[in-house]
CSV table of C-alpha atoms and ligand atoms in Angstrom, one decimal:
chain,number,residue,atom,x,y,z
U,1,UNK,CA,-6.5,34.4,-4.5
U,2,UNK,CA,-2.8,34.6,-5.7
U,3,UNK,CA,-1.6,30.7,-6.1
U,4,UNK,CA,2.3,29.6,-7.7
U,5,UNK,CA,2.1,25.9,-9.3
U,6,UNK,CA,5.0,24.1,-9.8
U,7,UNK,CA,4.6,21.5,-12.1
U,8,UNK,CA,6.8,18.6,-13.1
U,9,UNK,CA,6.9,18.6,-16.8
U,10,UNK,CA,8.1,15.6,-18.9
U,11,UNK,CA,7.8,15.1,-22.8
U,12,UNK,CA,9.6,12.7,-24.5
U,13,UNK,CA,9.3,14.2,-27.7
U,14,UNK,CA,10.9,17.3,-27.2
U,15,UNK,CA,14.3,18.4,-27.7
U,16,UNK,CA,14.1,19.6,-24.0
U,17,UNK,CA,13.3,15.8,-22.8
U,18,UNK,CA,14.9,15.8,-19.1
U,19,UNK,CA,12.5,15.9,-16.6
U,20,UNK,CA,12.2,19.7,-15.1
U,21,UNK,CA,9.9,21.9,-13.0
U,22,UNK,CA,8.1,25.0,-14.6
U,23,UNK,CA,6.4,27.6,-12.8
U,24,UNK,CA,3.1,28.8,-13.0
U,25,UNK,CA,1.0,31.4,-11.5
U,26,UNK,CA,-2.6,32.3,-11.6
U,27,UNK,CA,-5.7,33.8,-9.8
U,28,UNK,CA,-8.1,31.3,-8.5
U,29,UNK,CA,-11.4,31.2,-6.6
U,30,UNK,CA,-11.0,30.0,-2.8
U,31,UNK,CA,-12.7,26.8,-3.5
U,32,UNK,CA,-11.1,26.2,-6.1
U,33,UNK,CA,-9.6,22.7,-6.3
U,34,UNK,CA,-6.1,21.9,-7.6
U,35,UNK,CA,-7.5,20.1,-10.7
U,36,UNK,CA,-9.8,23.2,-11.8
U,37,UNK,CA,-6.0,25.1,-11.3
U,38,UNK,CA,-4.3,22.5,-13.8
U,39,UNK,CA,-7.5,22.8,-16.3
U,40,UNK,CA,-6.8,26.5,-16.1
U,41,UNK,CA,-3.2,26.5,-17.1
U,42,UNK,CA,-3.7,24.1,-19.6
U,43,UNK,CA,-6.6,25.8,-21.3
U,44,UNK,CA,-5.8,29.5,-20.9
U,45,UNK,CA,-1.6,29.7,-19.9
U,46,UNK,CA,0.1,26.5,-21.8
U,47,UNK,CA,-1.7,24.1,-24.0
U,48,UNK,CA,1.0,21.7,-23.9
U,49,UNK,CA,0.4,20.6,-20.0
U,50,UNK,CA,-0.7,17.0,-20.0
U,51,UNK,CA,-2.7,15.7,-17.2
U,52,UNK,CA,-5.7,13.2,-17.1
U,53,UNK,CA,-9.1,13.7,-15.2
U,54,UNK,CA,-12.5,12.5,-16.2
U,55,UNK,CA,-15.3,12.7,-13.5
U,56,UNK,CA,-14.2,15.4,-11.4
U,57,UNK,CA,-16.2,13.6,-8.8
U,58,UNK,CA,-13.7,11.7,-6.8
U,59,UNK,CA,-14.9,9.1,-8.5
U,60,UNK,CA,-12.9,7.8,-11.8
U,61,UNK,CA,-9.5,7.9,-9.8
U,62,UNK,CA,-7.9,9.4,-13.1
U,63,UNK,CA,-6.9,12.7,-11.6
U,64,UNK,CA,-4.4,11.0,-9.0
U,65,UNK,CA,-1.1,12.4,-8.8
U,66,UNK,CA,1.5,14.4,-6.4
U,67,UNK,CA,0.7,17.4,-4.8
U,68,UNK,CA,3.2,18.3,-2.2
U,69,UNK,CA,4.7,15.3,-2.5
U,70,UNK,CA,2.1,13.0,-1.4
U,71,UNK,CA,-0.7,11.2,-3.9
U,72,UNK,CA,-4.1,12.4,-4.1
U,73,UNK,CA,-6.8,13.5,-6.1
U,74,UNK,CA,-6.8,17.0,-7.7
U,75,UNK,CA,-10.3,17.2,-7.6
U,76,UNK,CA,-10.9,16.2,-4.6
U,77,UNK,CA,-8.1,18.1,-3.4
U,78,UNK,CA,-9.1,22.1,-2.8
U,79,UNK,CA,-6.2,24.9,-3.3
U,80,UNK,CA,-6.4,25.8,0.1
U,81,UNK,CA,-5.5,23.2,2.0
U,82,UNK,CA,-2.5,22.1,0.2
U,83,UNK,CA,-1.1,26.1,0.3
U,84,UNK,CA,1.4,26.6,2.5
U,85,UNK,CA,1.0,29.6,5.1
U,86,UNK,CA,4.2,31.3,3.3
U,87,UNK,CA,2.8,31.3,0.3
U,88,UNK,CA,5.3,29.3,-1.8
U,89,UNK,CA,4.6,27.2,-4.5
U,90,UNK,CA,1.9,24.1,-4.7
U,91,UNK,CA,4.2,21.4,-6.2
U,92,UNK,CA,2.9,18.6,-8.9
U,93,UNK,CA,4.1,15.7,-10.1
U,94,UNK,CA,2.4,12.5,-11.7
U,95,UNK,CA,1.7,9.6,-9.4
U,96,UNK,CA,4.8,7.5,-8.2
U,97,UNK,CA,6.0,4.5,-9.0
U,98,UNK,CA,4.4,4.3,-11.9
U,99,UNK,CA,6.4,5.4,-15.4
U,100,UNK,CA,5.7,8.5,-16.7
U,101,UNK,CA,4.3,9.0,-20.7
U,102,UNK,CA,4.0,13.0,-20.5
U,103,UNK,CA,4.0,15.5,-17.8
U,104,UNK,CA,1.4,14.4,-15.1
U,105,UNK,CA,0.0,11.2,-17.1
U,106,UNK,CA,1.8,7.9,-16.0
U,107,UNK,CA,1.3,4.5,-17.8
U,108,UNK,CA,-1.2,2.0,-15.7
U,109,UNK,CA,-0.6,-1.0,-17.7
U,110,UNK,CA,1.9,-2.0,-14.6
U,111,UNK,CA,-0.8,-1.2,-12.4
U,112,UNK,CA,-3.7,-3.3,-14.2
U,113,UNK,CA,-1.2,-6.3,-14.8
U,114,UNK,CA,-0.9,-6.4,-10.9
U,115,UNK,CA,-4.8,-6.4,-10.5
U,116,UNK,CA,-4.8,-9.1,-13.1
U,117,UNK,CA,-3.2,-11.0,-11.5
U,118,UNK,CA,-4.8,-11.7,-8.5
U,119,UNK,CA,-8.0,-12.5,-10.5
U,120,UNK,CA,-10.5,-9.9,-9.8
U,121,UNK,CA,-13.6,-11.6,-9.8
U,122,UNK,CA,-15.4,-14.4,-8.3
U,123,UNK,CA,-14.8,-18.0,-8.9
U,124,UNK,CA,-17.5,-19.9,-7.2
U,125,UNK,CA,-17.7,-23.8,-7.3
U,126,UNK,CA,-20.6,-26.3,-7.6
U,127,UNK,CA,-23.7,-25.7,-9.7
U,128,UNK,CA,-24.8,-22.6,-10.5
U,129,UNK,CA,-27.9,-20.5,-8.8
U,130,UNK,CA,-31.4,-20.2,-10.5
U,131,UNK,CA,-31.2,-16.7,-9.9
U,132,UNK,CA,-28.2,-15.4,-8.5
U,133,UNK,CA,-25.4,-15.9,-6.0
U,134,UNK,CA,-26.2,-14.4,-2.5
U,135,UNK,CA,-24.0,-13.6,0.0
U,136,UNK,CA,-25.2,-12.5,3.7
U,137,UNK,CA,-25.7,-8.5,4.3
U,138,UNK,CA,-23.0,-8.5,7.1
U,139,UNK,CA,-20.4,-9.8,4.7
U,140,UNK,CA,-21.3,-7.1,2.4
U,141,UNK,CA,-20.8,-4.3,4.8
U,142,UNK,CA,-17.6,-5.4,6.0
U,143,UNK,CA,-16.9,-5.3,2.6
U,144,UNK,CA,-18.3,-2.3,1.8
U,145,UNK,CA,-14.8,0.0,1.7
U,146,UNK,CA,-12.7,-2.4,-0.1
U,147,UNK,CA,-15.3,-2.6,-2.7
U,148,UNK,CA,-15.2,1.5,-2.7
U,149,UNK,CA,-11.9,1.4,-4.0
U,150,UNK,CA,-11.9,3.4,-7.3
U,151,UNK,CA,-8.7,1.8,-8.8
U,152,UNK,CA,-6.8,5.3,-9.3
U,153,UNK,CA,-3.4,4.1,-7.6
U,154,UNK,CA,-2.8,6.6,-5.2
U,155,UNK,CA,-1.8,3.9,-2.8
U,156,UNK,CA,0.7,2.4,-5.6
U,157,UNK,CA,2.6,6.0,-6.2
U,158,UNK,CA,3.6,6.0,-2.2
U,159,UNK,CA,4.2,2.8,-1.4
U,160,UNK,CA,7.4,2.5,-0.3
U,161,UNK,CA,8.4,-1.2,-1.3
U,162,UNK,CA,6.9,-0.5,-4.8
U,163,UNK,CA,9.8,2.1,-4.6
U,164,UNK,CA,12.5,-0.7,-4.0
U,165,UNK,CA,10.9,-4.1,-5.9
U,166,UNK,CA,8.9,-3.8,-8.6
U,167,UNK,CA,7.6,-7.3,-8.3
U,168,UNK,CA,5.8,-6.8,-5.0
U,169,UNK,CA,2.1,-6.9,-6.0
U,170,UNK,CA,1.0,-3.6,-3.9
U,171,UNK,CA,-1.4,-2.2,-1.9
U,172,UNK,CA,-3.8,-2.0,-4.7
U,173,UNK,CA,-3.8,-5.6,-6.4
U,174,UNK,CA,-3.7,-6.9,-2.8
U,175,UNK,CA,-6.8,-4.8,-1.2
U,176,UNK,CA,-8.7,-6.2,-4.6
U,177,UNK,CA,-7.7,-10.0,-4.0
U,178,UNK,CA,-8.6,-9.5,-0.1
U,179,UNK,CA,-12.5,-8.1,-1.5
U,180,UNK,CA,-12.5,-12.0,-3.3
U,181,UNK,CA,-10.9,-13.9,-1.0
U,182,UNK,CA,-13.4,-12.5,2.1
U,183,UNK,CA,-16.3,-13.1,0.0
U,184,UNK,CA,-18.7,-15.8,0.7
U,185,UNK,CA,-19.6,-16.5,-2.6
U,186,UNK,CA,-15.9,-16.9,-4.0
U,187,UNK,CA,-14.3,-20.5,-3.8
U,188,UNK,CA,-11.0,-20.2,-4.9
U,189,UNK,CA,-9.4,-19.1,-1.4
U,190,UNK,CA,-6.9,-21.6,-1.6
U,191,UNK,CA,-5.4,-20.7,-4.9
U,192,UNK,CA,-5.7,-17.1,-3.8
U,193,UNK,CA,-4.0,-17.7,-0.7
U,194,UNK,CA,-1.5,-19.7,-2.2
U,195,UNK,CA,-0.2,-17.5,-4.5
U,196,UNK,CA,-0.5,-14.0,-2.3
U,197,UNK,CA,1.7,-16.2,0.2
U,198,UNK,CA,4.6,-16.3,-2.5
U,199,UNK,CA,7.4,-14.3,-3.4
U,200,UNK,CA,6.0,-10.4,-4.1
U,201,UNK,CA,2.6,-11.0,-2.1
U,202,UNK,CA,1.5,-10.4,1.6
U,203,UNK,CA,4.9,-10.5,3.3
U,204,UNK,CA,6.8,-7.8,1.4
U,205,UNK,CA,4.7,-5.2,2.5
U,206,UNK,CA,6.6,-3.3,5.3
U,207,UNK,CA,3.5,-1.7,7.1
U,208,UNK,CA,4.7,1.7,6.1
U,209,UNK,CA,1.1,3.0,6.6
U,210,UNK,CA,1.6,5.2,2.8
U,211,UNK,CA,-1.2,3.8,1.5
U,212,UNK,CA,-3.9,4.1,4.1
U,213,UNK,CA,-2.5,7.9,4.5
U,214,UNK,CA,-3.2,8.6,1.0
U,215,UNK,CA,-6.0,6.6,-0.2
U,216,UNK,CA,-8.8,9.1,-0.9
U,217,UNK,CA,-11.7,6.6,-0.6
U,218,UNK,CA,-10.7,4.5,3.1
U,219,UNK,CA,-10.0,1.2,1.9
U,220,UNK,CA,-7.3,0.5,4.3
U,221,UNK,CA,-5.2,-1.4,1.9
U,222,UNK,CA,-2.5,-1.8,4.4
U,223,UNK,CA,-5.6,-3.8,6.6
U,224,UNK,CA,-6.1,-5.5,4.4
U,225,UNK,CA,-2.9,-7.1,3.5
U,226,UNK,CA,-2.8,-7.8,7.5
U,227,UNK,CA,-6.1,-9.7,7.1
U,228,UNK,CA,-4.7,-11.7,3.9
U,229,UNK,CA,-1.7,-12.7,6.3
U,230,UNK,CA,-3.5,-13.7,9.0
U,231,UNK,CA,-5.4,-15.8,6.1
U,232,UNK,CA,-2.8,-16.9,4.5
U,233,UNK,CA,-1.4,-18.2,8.1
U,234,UNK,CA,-4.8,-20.5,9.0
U,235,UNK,CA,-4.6,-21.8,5.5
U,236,UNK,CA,-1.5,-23.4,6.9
U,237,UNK,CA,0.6,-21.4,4.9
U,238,UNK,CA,3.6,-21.0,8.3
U,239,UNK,CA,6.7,-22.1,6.6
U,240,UNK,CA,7.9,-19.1,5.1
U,241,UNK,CA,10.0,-16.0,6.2
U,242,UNK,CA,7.1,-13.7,6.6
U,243,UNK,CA,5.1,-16.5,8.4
U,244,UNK,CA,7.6,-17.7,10.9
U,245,UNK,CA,8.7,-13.5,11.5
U,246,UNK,CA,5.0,-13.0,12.4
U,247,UNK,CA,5.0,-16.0,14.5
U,248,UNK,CA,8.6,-15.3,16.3
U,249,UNK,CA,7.3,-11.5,16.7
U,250,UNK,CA,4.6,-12.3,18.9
U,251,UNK,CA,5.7,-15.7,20.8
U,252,UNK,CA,8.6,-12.8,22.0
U,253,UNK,CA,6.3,-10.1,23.2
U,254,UNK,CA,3.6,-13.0,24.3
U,255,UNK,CA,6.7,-14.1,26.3
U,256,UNK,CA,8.5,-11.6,27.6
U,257,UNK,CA,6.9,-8.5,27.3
U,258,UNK,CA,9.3,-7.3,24.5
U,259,UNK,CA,10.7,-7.8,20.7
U,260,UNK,CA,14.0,-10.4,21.1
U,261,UNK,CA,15.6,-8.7,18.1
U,262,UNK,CA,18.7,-11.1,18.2
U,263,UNK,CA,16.7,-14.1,17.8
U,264,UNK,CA,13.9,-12.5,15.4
U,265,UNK,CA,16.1,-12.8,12.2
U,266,UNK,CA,17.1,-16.2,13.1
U,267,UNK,CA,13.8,-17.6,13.8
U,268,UNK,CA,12.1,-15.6,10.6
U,269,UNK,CA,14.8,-17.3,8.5
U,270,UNK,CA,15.4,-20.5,10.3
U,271,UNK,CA,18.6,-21.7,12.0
U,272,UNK,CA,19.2,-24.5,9.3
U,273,UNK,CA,19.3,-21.5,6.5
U,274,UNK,CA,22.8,-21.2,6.3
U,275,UNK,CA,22.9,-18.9,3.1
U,276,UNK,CA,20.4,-16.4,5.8
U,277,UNK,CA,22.2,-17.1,8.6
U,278,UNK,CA,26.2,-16.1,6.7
U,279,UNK,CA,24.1,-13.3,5.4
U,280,UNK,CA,23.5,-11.7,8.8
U,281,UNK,CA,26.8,-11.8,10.3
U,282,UNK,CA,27.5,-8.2,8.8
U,283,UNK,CA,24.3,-6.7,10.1
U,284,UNK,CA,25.4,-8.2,13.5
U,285,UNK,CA,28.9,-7.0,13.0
U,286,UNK,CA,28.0,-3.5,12.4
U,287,UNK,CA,25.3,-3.5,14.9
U,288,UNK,CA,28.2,-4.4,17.9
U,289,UNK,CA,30.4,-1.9,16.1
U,290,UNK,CA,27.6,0.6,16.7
U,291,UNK,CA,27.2,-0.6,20.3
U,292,UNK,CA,23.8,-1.5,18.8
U,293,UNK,CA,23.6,-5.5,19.2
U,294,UNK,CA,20.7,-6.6,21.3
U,295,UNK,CA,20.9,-8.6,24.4
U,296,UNK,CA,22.4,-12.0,24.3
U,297,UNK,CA,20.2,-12.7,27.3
U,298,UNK,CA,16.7,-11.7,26.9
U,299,UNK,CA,15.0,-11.1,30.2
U,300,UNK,CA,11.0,-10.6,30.8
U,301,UNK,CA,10.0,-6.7,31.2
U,302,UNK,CA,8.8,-6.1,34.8
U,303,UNK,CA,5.0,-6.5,34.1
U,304,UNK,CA,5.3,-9.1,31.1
U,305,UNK,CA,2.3,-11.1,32.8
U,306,UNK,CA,0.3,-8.3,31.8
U,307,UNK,CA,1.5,-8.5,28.4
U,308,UNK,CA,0.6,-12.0,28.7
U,309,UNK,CA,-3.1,-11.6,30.0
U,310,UNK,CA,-3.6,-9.6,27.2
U,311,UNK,CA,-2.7,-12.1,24.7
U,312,UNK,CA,-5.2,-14.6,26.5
U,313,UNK,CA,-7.8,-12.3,26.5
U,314,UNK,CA,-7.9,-11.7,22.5
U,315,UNK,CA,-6.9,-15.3,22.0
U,316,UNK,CA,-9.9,-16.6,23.7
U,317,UNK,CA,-12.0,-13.9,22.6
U,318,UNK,CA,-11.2,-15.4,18.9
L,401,FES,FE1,-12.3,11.6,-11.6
L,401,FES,FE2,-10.6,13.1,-10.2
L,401,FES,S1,-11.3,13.4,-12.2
L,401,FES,S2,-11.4,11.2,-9.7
């Protein structure tokens, strides 16, 4: 089959170093996977294209990149499924958020300094084992899909606050300090929890849902940042923005059936922040410009017992 590439090309060493797309078209079998496609070009059509790959196993995560604008792996990605029913070209660009050394291969030391930082690796207390550290089967199997992450930052090209601050963590570093914290054998949850809970950790993830979309192994990073939170909170971590938003979020809907946007902000920032509080006055100004400003009053929805019951029932099924 007929297939048109259009590849993002980058070198910084040429005299032609602006980022631009070239075109490329070849014959290739039906199974054929968008990775075999890129090997082709490069070996038979333009020896210059620069891409990374290793395994071709979906299993080193080198090959992630862009293909139709969304991260995945070339070889785990097959031609026809990505080919769009006109015909038009298969787009590719190296992963996101990430900068870019030559045409499809980005730079990862970002990307490792993030999983650094959370230290990846156990830290038990007290004496150590004769033989080794053993942690209960059911444990392991919930662990199971985080531990299946194969590091190739797919989830770290889309997400979409990595986009905006580079000093979140990210889906990536986050999902690994969630395999540490969760494990029995690892005694350094309070450290862990207390540094996720600043600045750049759990709470600046927007639950975009990027990351589970693209990650090619499961791991539910997104999950797992809700499960950190939710750790974070029992730690007795409550007294900051993200804590009290998550708090004031569900006392409203526990309350009335529905999201009290009007006093959301206030609560999530606290009334006695006055910096916060001047800071949303435009928001609110533009919002009754708009006709958007929620109700001063907030009433109960008809039926907001029912919302209630359900709270009861997971609360007391905790
Ligand atoms: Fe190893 Fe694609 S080449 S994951």
């Amino acid at each position: 089959m007929e297939v048109k590439f259009n590849v993002r090309r980058f070198d910084p060493e040429s005299t032609n170093n602006v980022p631009h797309f070239q075109e490329y078209q070849l014959e290739m079998d039906s199974s054929a996977t968008v990775l075999d496609a890129l090997i082709d070009i490069r070996e038979n059509m333009d020896g210059t294209l620069s891409l990374r790959c290793s395994c071709r196993s979906a299993i080193c995560g080198s090959c992630a990149m862009k293909i139709n604008g969304e991260a995945g792996l070339a070889c785990n990605t097959k031609i026809i499924d990505v080919q769009k029913k006109d015909g038009s070209e298969i787009t590719i660009e190296p992963a996101g958020n990430l900068p870019v050394v030559k045409d499809l291969v980005v730079d990862f030391q970002p990307f490792w300094s993030k999983v650094k930082s959370v230290d990846p690796w156990l830290r038990p207390d007290g004496e150590e084992p004769e033989t080794e550290y053993l942690a209960p089967d059911d444990d392991m199997l919930h662990l199971a899909n985080v531990v299946s992450c194969i590091l190739c930052g797919a989830c770290v090209s889309d997400c979409t606050v990595l986009e905006v601050d580079d000093d979140f963590l990210g889906p990536a570093a986050l999902a690994k300090s969630y395999r540490f914290v969760r494990d029995p054998r690892d005694d350094a949850d309070e450290t862990r929890l207390q540094q996720l809970n600043e600045p750049g950790g759990v709470w600046d993830c927007t639950r975009c849902m990027k990351c589970v979309e693209v990650c090619p192994k499961g791991v539910d990073p997104m999950g797992r940042i809700m499960n950190l939170r939710d750790r974070v909170m029992e730690a007795g971590y409550n007294n900051t923005n993200g804590a009290r938003h998550a708090n004031a979020f569900t006392d409203s809907v526990k309350h009335s059936g529905w999201l009290d946007e009007l006093r959301l902000p206030i609560k999530s920032f606290g009334i006695f922040n006055i910096k916060a509080m001047i800071s949303l006055i435009p928001t609110g100004v533009r919002a009754q410009l708009k006709g958007k400003r929620p109700p001063i009053f907030h009433k109960s929805i008809p039926g907001a017992e029912n919302v209630r019951k359900i709270f009861e029932k997971v609360e007391t099924r905790k």
